[in-house]
Amino acid sequence: MQRWRGYDAAPGGWGRSVVTIGVFDGVHKGHQATIGHAVARARELGVQSVVVTFDPHPAEVVRPGSHPAVLTEPARKAELIEALGVDALCVVPFTPEFSRVPAEAFVHDILVQHLHAALVVVGENFRFGHRAAGDVALLERLGRTFGFSVEGAPLVAEDNTVFSSTYIRACVDAGDVAAAAVALGRPHRVEGVVVRGDQRGRELGFPTANLLCHRYAAVPADGVYAARLVRRGHRKWLAAAVSVGTNPTFSGLERRVEAYALDFSGDLYGERLALDFVTHLRGQVRYDAVEPLIAQITEDVERTRRALG
């Protein structure tokens, strides 16, 4: 898959293409259906498929301070999109200037002049251009003017629940990582670099990897979880009991993500790890002594082992 930073990075001589556009945070089942449809139609037409997305999230530029929790960091999002068979990923820098581009100019400059769209595939709730003035109906009218067609991708739902990034963020925020996994089609992932913590886990006999996560990462609600710990360059994942919260037994103030890797004795400091959250085990509890805490952690570890098989 080719990766372009900005639509003007499209190579000269780029032929006709099928384009789909969106933030695609999470690359959830709905996104997968839209992108998959674009890839399939591109193959039918014998042209290239292009995914256009944005960085940073448009909300942060249009309404500073409103950046939503990020379900997939840029590198992870690119990997997931590539796995869907896309030919090119175009990441458009979303700047204040770009946010003011009128809908008609958006279509002409990106879809027509640079990507030579033969077909544009978008979700039925797609909006574009300055103040989100453009919708699918306007896109269809502009398509008739500039010579491309438009196909809307229906929203994906199960049991009357429409899968969306907003819904998944709500699941993660509530600690319902199992529901998030259903909508994503895989476990929700949080990534970070292992940094030194208070070393209390080591003192208790359960040394943990303390993850420094992205400031906007969608970290699940406080509690204890069973997760798969993924290391770069390693095919096999490690079972991990993960604590999210402030360590109330020790009057902690800083919210942390700490993972105890089962049956592992190596050094993880400085590594960038990924945690795939599988199930919620319990909420956070404050203990009056260390002994009952150790007993609870021991039970958490055994429940994690059973949950992950």
PDB file of N, CA and C in Angstrom, residues 15-98:
ATOM      1  N   GLY A  15      -3.736   7.197 -12.188  1.00  0.00           N
ATOM      2  CA  GLY A  15      -4.924   7.000 -13.008  1.00  0.00           C
ATOM      3  C   GLY A  15      -6.208   7.154 -12.228  1.00  0.00           C
ATOM      4  N   ARG A  16      -7.321   6.719 -12.839  1.00  0.00           N
ATOM      5  CA  ARG A  16      -8.609   6.792 -12.176  1.00  0.00           C
ATOM      6  C   ARG A  16      -8.601   5.923 -10.924  1.00  0.00           C
ATOM      7  N   SER A  17      -9.445   6.255  -9.972  1.00  0.00           N
ATOM      8  CA  SER A  17      -9.453   5.509  -8.714  1.00  0.00           C
ATOM      9  C   SER A  17     -10.833   5.500  -8.083  1.00  0.00           C
ATOM     10  N   VAL A  18     -11.026   4.555  -7.186  1.00  0.00           N
ATOM     11  CA  VAL A  18     -12.201   4.529  -6.315  1.00  0.00           C
ATOM     12  C   VAL A  18     -11.746   5.063  -4.972  1.00  0.00           C
ATOM     13  N   VAL A  19     -12.424   6.091  -4.476  1.00  0.00           N
ATOM     14  CA  VAL A  19     -11.994   6.791  -3.272  1.00  0.00           C
ATOM     15  C   VAL A  19     -13.046   6.658  -2.180  1.00  0.00           C
ATOM     16  N   THR A  20     -12.599   6.440  -0.963  1.00  0.00           N
ATOM     17  CA  THR A  20     -13.483   6.538   0.195  1.00  0.00           C
ATOM     18  C   THR A  20     -12.837   7.465   1.201  1.00  0.00           C
ATOM     19  N   ILE A  21     -13.658   8.219   1.918  1.00  0.00           N
ATOM     20  CA  ILE A  21     -13.168   9.303   2.764  1.00  0.00           C
ATOM     21  C   ILE A  21     -13.760   9.191   4.162  1.00  0.00           C
ATOM     22  N   GLY A  22     -12.923   9.416   5.185  1.00  0.00           N
ATOM     23  CA  GLY A  22     -13.433   9.435   6.549  1.00  0.00           C
ATOM     24  C   GLY A  22     -12.310   9.502   7.556  1.00  0.00           C
ATOM     25  N   VAL A  23     -12.657   9.764   8.796  1.00  0.00           N
ATOM     26  CA  VAL A  23     -11.650   9.735   9.864  1.00  0.00           C
ATOM     27  C   VAL A  23     -11.239   8.294  10.126  1.00  0.00           C
ATOM     28  N   PHE A  24     -12.209   7.382  10.100  1.00  0.00           N
ATOM     29  CA  PHE A  24     -11.971   5.939  10.256  1.00  0.00           C
ATOM     30  C   PHE A  24     -11.259   5.588  11.563  1.00  0.00           C
ATOM     31  N   ASP A  25     -11.508   6.346  12.635  1.00  0.00           N
ATOM     32  CA  ASP A  25     -10.903   5.994  13.916  1.00  0.00           C
ATOM     33  C   ASP A  25     -11.521   4.701  14.425  1.00  0.00           C
ATOM     34  N   GLY A  26     -10.673   3.719  14.690  1.00  0.00           N
ATOM     35  CA  GLY A  26     -11.125   2.404  15.127  1.00  0.00           C
ATOM     36  C   GLY A  26     -11.119   1.379  14.017  1.00  0.00           C
ATOM     37  N   VAL A  27     -11.306   1.831  12.769  1.00  0.00           N
ATOM     38  CA  VAL A  27     -11.445   0.897  11.637  1.00  0.00           C
ATOM     39  C   VAL A  27     -12.359  -0.258  12.078  1.00  0.00           C
ATOM     40  N   HIS A  28     -13.552   0.116  12.584  1.00  0.00           N
ATOM     41  CA  HIS A  28     -14.494  -0.867  13.113  1.00  0.00           C
ATOM     42  C   HIS A  28     -15.252  -1.557  11.982  1.00  0.00           C
ATOM     43  N   LYS A  29     -16.218  -2.379  12.338  1.00  0.00           N
ATOM     44  CA  LYS A  29     -16.921  -3.175  11.330  1.00  0.00           C
ATOM     45  C   LYS A  29     -17.609  -2.303  10.277  1.00  0.00           C
ATOM     46  N   GLY A  30     -18.131  -1.160  10.696  1.00  0.00           N
ATOM     47  CA  GLY A  30     -18.741  -0.260   9.729  1.00  0.00           C
ATOM     48  C   GLY A  30     -17.724   0.292   8.757  1.00  0.00           C
ATOM     49  N   HIS A  31     -16.571   0.723   9.285  1.00  0.00           N
ATOM     50  CA  HIS A  31     -15.491   1.209   8.423  1.00  0.00           C
ATOM     51  C   HIS A  31     -14.995   0.099   7.499  1.00  0.00           C
ATOM     52  N   GLN A  32     -14.870  -1.096   8.044  1.00  0.00           N
ATOM     53  CA  GLN A  32     -14.385  -2.221   7.252  1.00  0.00           C
ATOM     54  C   GLN A  32     -15.312  -2.494   6.077  1.00  0.00           C
ATOM     55  N   ALA A  33     -16.619  -2.370   6.330  1.00  0.00           N
ATOM     56  CA  ALA A  33     -17.586  -2.597   5.246  1.00  0.00           C
ATOM     57  C   ALA A  33     -17.451  -1.530   4.163  1.00  0.00           C
ATOM     58  N   THR A  34     -17.303  -0.269   4.573  1.00  0.00           N
ATOM     59  CA  THR A  34     -17.174   0.824   3.603  1.00  0.00           C
ATOM     60  C   THR A  34     -15.896   0.687   2.789  1.00  0.00           C
ATOM     61  N   ILE A  35     -14.776   0.490   3.483  1.00  0.00           N
ATOM     62  CA  ILE A  35     -13.490   0.366   2.795  1.00  0.00           C
ATOM     63  C   ILE A  35     -13.469  -0.892   1.928  1.00  0.00           C
ATOM     64  N   GLY A  36     -14.008  -1.976   2.470  1.00  0.00           N
ATOM     65  CA  GLY A  36     -14.052  -3.226   1.707  1.00  0.00           C
ATOM     66  C   GLY A  36     -14.865  -3.083   0.430  1.00  0.00           C
ATOM     67  N   HIS A  37     -15.956  -2.327   0.496  1.00  0.00           N
ATOM     68  CA  HIS A  37     -16.777  -2.086  -0.695  1.00  0.00           C
ATOM     69  C   HIS A  37     -15.988  -1.291  -1.730  1.00  0.00           C
ATOM     70  N   ALA A  38     -15.247  -0.283  -1.259  1.00  0.00           N
ATOM     71  CA  ALA A  38     -14.435   0.525  -2.180  1.00  0.00           C
ATOM     72  C   ALA A  38     -13.361  -0.331  -2.853  1.00  0.00           C
ATOM     73  N   VAL A  39     -12.721  -1.200  -2.091  1.00  0.00           N
ATOM     74  CA  VAL A  39     -11.683  -2.075  -2.650  1.00  0.00           C
ATOM     75  C   VAL A  39     -12.284  -3.019  -3.690  1.00  0.00           C
ATOM     76  N   ALA A  40     -13.432  -3.590  -3.366  1.00  0.00           N
ATOM     77  CA  ALA A  40     -14.076  -4.523  -4.299  1.00  0.00           C
ATOM     78  C   ALA A  40     -14.492  -3.824  -5.590  1.00  0.00           C
ATOM     79  N   ARG A  41     -15.055  -2.618  -5.471  1.00  0.00           N
ATOM     80  CA  ARG A  41     -15.480  -1.894  -6.664  1.00  0.00           C
ATOM     81  C   ARG A  41     -14.280  -1.465  -7.519  1.00  0.00           C
ATOM     82  N   ALA A  42     -13.172  -1.116  -6.861  1.00  0.00           N
ATOM     83  CA  ALA A  42     -11.971  -0.747  -7.604  1.00  0.00           C
ATOM     84  C   ALA A  42     -11.471  -1.926  -8.438  1.00  0.00           C
ATOM     85  N   ARG A  43     -11.518  -3.112  -7.847  1.00  0.00           N
ATOM     86  CA  ARG A  43     -11.071  -4.295  -8.575  1.00  0.00           C
ATOM     87  C   ARG A  43     -12.006  -4.601  -9.746  1.00  0.00           C
ATOM     88  N   GLU A  44     -13.306  -4.404  -9.539  1.00  0.00           N
ATOM     89  CA  GLU A  44     -14.265  -4.629 -10.624  1.00  0.00           C
ATOM     90  C   GLU A  44     -14.012  -3.667 -11.781  1.00  0.00           C
ATOM     91  N   LEU A  45     -13.660  -2.422 -11.441  1.00  0.00           N
ATOM     92  CA  LEU A  45     -13.446  -1.400 -12.463  1.00  0.00           C
ATOM     93  C   LEU A  45     -12.025  -1.403 -13.028  1.00  0.00           C
ATOM     94  N   GLY A  46     -11.141  -2.170 -12.406  1.00  0.00           N
ATOM     95  CA  GLY A  46      -9.758  -2.237 -12.874  1.00  0.00           C
ATOM     96  C   GLY A  46      -8.959  -0.982 -12.578  1.00  0.00           C
ATOM     97  N   VAL A  47      -9.293  -0.314 -11.441  1.00  0.00           N
ATOM     98  CA  VAL A  47      -8.569   0.898 -11.055  1.00  0.00           C
ATOM     99  C   VAL A  47      -8.040   0.736  -9.634  1.00  0.00           C
ATOM    100  N   GLN A  48      -7.350   1.780  -9.129  1.00  0.00           N
ATOM    101  CA  GLN A  48      -6.770   1.737  -7.792  1.00  0.00           C
ATOM    102  C   GLN A  48      -7.789   2.196  -6.739  1.00  0.00           C
ATOM    103  N   SER A  49      -7.619   1.686  -5.522  1.00  0.00           N
ATOM    104  CA  SER A  49      -8.465   2.111  -4.401  1.00  0.00           C
ATOM    105  C   SER A  49      -7.663   3.036  -3.494  1.00  0.00           C
ATOM    106  N   VAL A  50      -8.303   4.124  -3.063  1.00  0.00           N
ATOM    107  CA  VAL A  50      -7.639   5.119  -2.217  1.00  0.00           C
ATOM    108  C   VAL A  50      -8.509   5.421  -1.001  1.00  0.00           C
ATOM    109  N   VAL A  51      -7.912   5.389   0.183  1.00  0.00           N
ATOM    110  CA  VAL A  51      -8.576   5.829   1.408  1.00  0.00           C
ATOM    111  C   VAL A  51      -8.018   7.190   1.783  1.00  0.00           C
ATOM    112  N   VAL A  52      -8.906   8.174   1.938  1.00  0.00           N
ATOM    113  CA  VAL A  52      -8.509   9.508   2.379  1.00  0.00           C
ATOM    114  C   VAL A  52      -8.936   9.677   3.835  1.00  0.00           C
ATOM    115  N   THR A  53      -7.983   9.993   4.693  1.00  0.00           N
ATOM    116  CA  THR A  53      -8.295  10.231   6.097  1.00  0.00           C
ATOM    117  C   THR A  53      -7.567  11.486   6.555  1.00  0.00           C
ATOM    118  N   PHE A  54      -7.703  11.820   7.835  1.00  0.00           N
ATOM    119  CA  PHE A  54      -7.218  13.122   8.305  1.00  0.00           C
ATOM    120  C   PHE A  54      -6.415  13.001   9.597  1.00  0.00           C
ATOM    121  N   ASP A  55      -5.480  13.919   9.764  1.00  0.00           N
ATOM    122  CA  ASP A  55      -4.672  13.988  10.978  1.00  0.00           C
ATOM    123  C   ASP A  55      -4.282  15.451  11.226  1.00  0.00           C
ATOM    124  N   PRO A  56      -4.576  16.002  12.426  1.00  0.00           N
ATOM    125  CA  PRO A  56      -5.233  15.352  13.558  1.00  0.00           C
ATOM    126  C   PRO A  56      -6.730  15.197  13.335  1.00  0.00           C
ATOM    127  N   HIS A  57      -7.419  14.713  14.359  1.00  0.00           N
ATOM    128  CA  HIS A  57      -8.870  14.556  14.268  1.00  0.00           C
ATOM    129  C   HIS A  57      -9.492  15.923  14.007  1.00  0.00           C
ATOM    130  N   PRO A  58     -10.381  16.039  13.011  1.00  0.00           N
ATOM    131  CA  PRO A  58     -10.983  17.337  12.684  1.00  0.00           C
ATOM    132  C   PRO A  58     -11.618  18.052  13.877  1.00  0.00           C
ATOM    133  N   ALA A  59     -12.172  17.307  14.822  1.00  0.00           N
ATOM    134  CA  ALA A  59     -12.840  17.936  15.965  1.00  0.00           C
ATOM    135  C   ALA A  59     -11.887  18.820  16.753  1.00  0.00           C
ATOM    136  N   GLU A  60     -10.634  18.406  16.861  1.00  0.00           N
ATOM    137  CA  GLU A  60      -9.673  19.171  17.650  1.00  0.00           C
ATOM    138  C   GLU A  60      -9.344  20.508  16.983  1.00  0.00           C
ATOM    139  N   VAL A  61      -9.425  20.566  15.675  1.00  0.00           N
ATOM    140  CA  VAL A  61      -9.139  21.800  14.941  1.00  0.00           C
ATOM    141  C   VAL A  61     -10.361  22.709  14.920  1.00  0.00           C
ATOM    142  N   VAL A  62     -11.524  22.120  14.672  1.00  0.00           N
ATOM    143  CA  VAL A  62     -12.752  22.907  14.577  1.00  0.00           C
ATOM    144  C   VAL A  62     -13.200  23.400  15.955  1.00  0.00           C
ATOM    145  N   ARG A  63     -13.041  22.531  16.972  1.00  0.00           N
ATOM    146  CA  ARG A  63     -13.429  22.886  18.340  1.00  0.00           C
ATOM    147  C   ARG A  63     -12.288  22.513  19.277  1.00  0.00           C
ATOM    148  N   PRO A  64     -11.255  23.358  19.380  1.00  0.00           N
ATOM    149  CA  PRO A  64     -10.080  23.030  20.207  1.00  0.00           C
ATOM    150  C   PRO A  64     -10.471  22.616  21.625  1.00  0.00           C
ATOM    151  N   GLY A  65      -9.819  21.539  22.090  1.00  0.00           N
ATOM    152  CA  GLY A  65     -10.125  21.014  23.414  1.00  0.00           C
ATOM    153  C   GLY A  65     -11.180  19.932  23.403  1.00  0.00           C
ATOM    154  N   SER A  66     -11.726  19.624  22.210  1.00  0.00           N
ATOM    155  CA  SER A  66     -12.790  18.612  22.129  1.00  0.00           C
ATOM    156  C   SER A  66     -12.302  17.314  21.497  1.00  0.00           C
ATOM    157  N   HIS A  67     -10.992  17.121  21.446  1.00  0.00           N
ATOM    158  CA  HIS A  67     -10.439  15.925  20.791  1.00  0.00           C
ATOM    159  C   HIS A  67     -11.020  14.664  21.427  1.00  0.00           C
ATOM    160  N   PRO A  68     -11.680  13.821  20.645  1.00  0.00           N
ATOM    161  CA  PRO A  68     -12.233  12.579  21.213  1.00  0.00           C
ATOM    162  C   PRO A  68     -11.121  11.587  21.528  1.00  0.00           C
ATOM    163  N   ALA A  69     -11.419  10.660  22.423  1.00  0.00           N
ATOM    164  CA  ALA A  69     -10.463   9.596  22.726  1.00  0.00           C
ATOM    165  C   ALA A  69     -10.156   8.827  21.440  1.00  0.00           C
ATOM    166  N   VAL A  70      -8.884   8.516  21.235  1.00  0.00           N
ATOM    167  CA  VAL A  70      -8.435   7.865  20.004  1.00  0.00           C
ATOM    168  C   VAL A  70      -8.470   6.350  20.153  1.00  0.00           C
ATOM    169  N   LEU A  71      -9.218   5.701  19.270  1.00  0.00           N
ATOM    170  CA  LEU A  71      -9.325   4.242  19.304  1.00  0.00           C
ATOM    171  C   LEU A  71      -8.139   3.561  18.631  1.00  0.00           C
ATOM    172  N   THR A  72      -7.603   4.191  17.593  1.00  0.00           N
ATOM    173  CA  THR A  72      -6.455   3.621  16.885  1.00  0.00           C
ATOM    174  C   THR A  72      -5.460   4.730  16.570  1.00  0.00           C
ATOM    175  N   GLU A  73      -4.233   4.553  17.010  1.00  0.00           N
ATOM    176  CA  GLU A  73      -3.195   5.533  16.689  1.00  0.00           C
ATOM    177  C   GLU A  73      -2.867   5.440  15.196  1.00  0.00           C
ATOM    178  N   PRO A  74      -2.279   6.502  14.617  1.00  0.00           N
ATOM    179  CA  PRO A  74      -2.087   6.546  13.160  1.00  0.00           C
ATOM    180  C   PRO A  74      -1.410   5.326  12.554  1.00  0.00           C
ATOM    181  N   ALA A  75      -0.339   4.848  13.180  1.00  0.00           N
ATOM    182  CA  ALA A  75       0.370   3.698  12.605  1.00  0.00           C
ATOM    183  C   ALA A  75      -0.507   2.455  12.610  1.00  0.00           C
ATOM    184  N   ARG A  76      -1.238   2.255  13.695  1.00  0.00           N
ATOM    185  CA  ARG A  76      -2.132   1.102  13.800  1.00  0.00           C
ATOM    186  C   ARG A  76      -3.273   1.205  12.790  1.00  0.00           C
ATOM    187  N   LYS A  77      -3.815   2.406  12.652  1.00  0.00           N
ATOM    188  CA  LYS A  77      -4.897   2.606  11.687  1.00  0.00           C
ATOM    189  C   LYS A  77      -4.425   2.277  10.280  1.00  0.00           C
ATOM    190  N   ALA A  78      -3.223   2.706   9.944  1.00  0.00           N
ATOM    191  CA  ALA A  78      -2.676   2.421   8.615  1.00  0.00           C
ATOM    192  C   ALA A  78      -2.515   0.913   8.400  1.00  0.00           C
ATOM    193  N   GLU A  79      -2.053   0.209   9.420  1.00  0.00           N
ATOM    194  CA  GLU A  79      -1.896  -1.246   9.313  1.00  0.00           C
ATOM    195  C   GLU A  79      -3.239  -1.928   9.056  1.00  0.00           C
ATOM    196  N   LEU A  80      -4.259  -1.511   9.799  1.00  0.00           N
ATOM    197  CA  LEU A  80      -5.578  -2.120   9.647  1.00  0.00           C
ATOM    198  C   LEU A  80      -6.175  -1.831   8.276  1.00  0.00           C
ATOM    199  N   ILE A  81      -5.975  -0.617   7.788  1.00  0.00           N
ATOM    200  CA  ILE A  81      -6.483  -0.257   6.465  1.00  0.00           C
ATOM    201  C   ILE A  81      -5.745  -1.035   5.372  1.00  0.00           C
ATOM    202  N   GLU A  82      -4.448  -1.152   5.521  1.00  0.00           N
ATOM    203  CA  GLU A  82      -3.665  -1.917   4.536  1.00  0.00           C
ATOM    204  C   GLU A  82      -4.134  -3.370   4.475  1.00  0.00           C
ATOM    205  N   ALA A  83      -4.485  -3.942   5.634  1.00  0.00           N
ATOM    206  CA  ALA A  83      -4.926  -5.338   5.677  1.00  0.00           C
ATOM    207  C   ALA A  83      -6.231  -5.559   4.918  1.00  0.00           C
ATOM    208  N   LEU A  84      -6.959  -4.478   4.631  1.00  0.00           N
ATOM    209  CA  LEU A  84      -8.205  -4.585   3.875  1.00  0.00           C
ATOM    210  C   LEU A  84      -7.981  -4.570   2.370  1.00  0.00           C
ATOM    211  N   GLY A  85      -6.715  -4.476   1.943  1.00  0.00           N
ATOM    212  CA  GLY A  85      -6.396  -4.554   0.528  1.00  0.00           C
ATOM    213  C   GLY A  85      -6.371  -3.237  -0.208  1.00  0.00           C
ATOM    214  N   VAL A  86      -6.286  -2.138   0.515  1.00  0.00           N
ATOM    215  CA  VAL A  86      -6.278  -0.808  -0.088  1.00  0.00           C
ATOM    216  C   VAL A  86      -4.964  -0.567  -0.831  1.00  0.00           C
ATOM    217  N   ASP A  87      -5.040   0.139  -1.965  1.00  0.00           N
ATOM    218  CA  ASP A  87      -3.838   0.418  -2.755  1.00  0.00           C
ATOM    219  C   ASP A  87      -3.064   1.635  -2.255  1.00  0.00           C
ATOM    220  N   ALA A  88      -3.789   2.657  -1.766  1.00  0.00           N
ATOM    221  CA  ALA A  88      -3.106   3.872  -1.309  1.00  0.00           C
ATOM    222  C   ALA A  88      -3.871   4.501  -0.154  1.00  0.00           C
ATOM    223  N   LEU A  89      -3.116   4.983   0.831  1.00  0.00           N
ATOM    224  CA  LEU A  89      -3.674   5.703   1.972  1.00  0.00           C
ATOM    225  C   LEU A  89      -3.179   7.135   1.913  1.00  0.00           C
ATOM    226  N   CYS A  90      -4.112   8.076   1.851  1.00  0.00           N
ATOM    227  CA  CYS A  90      -3.778   9.495   1.772  1.00  0.00           C
ATOM    228  C   CYS A  90      -4.191  10.163   3.077  1.00  0.00           C
ATOM    229  N   VAL A  91      -3.204  10.590   3.865  1.00  0.00           N
ATOM    230  CA  VAL A  91      -3.474  11.255   5.139  1.00  0.00           C
ATOM    231  C   VAL A  91      -3.365  12.760   4.917  1.00  0.00           C
ATOM    232  N   VAL A  92      -4.494  13.439   5.016  1.00  0.00           N
ATOM    233  CA  VAL A  92      -4.538  14.879   4.780  1.00  0.00           C
ATOM    234  C   VAL A  92      -4.343  15.620   6.104  1.00  0.00           C
ATOM    235  N   PRO A  93      -3.337  16.488   6.213  1.00  0.00           N
ATOM    236  CA  PRO A  93      -3.180  17.289   7.431  1.00  0.00           C
ATOM    237  C   PRO A  93      -4.396  18.202   7.603  1.00  0.00           C
ATOM    238  N   PHE A  94      -5.113  18.024   8.712  1.00  0.00           N
ATOM    239  CA  PHE A  94      -6.316  18.825   8.930  1.00  0.00           C
ATOM    240  C   PHE A  94      -5.919  20.078   9.698  1.00  0.00           C
ATOM    241  N   THR A  95      -5.767  21.172   8.990  1.00  0.00           N
ATOM    242  CA  THR A  95      -5.338  22.452   9.548  1.00  0.00           C
ATOM    243  C   THR A  95      -6.532  23.406   9.608  1.00  0.00           C
ATOM    244  N   PRO A  96      -6.389  24.525  10.336  1.00  0.00           N
ATOM    245  CA  PRO A  96      -7.466  25.523  10.319  1.00  0.00           C
ATOM    246  C   PRO A  96      -7.782  25.999   8.905  1.00  0.00           C
ATOM    247  N   GLU A  97      -6.744  26.136   8.062  1.00  0.00           N
ATOM    248  CA  GLU A  97      -6.952  26.568   6.679  1.00  0.00           C
ATOM    249  C   GLU A  97      -7.756  25.529   5.897  1.00  0.00           C
ATOM    250  N   PHE A  98      -7.397  24.263   6.093  1.00  0.00           N
ATOM    251  CA  PHE A  98      -8.104  23.206   5.380  1.00  0.00           C
ATOM    252  C   PHE A  98      -9.569  23.125   5.829  1.00  0.00           C
TER     253      PHE A  98
END
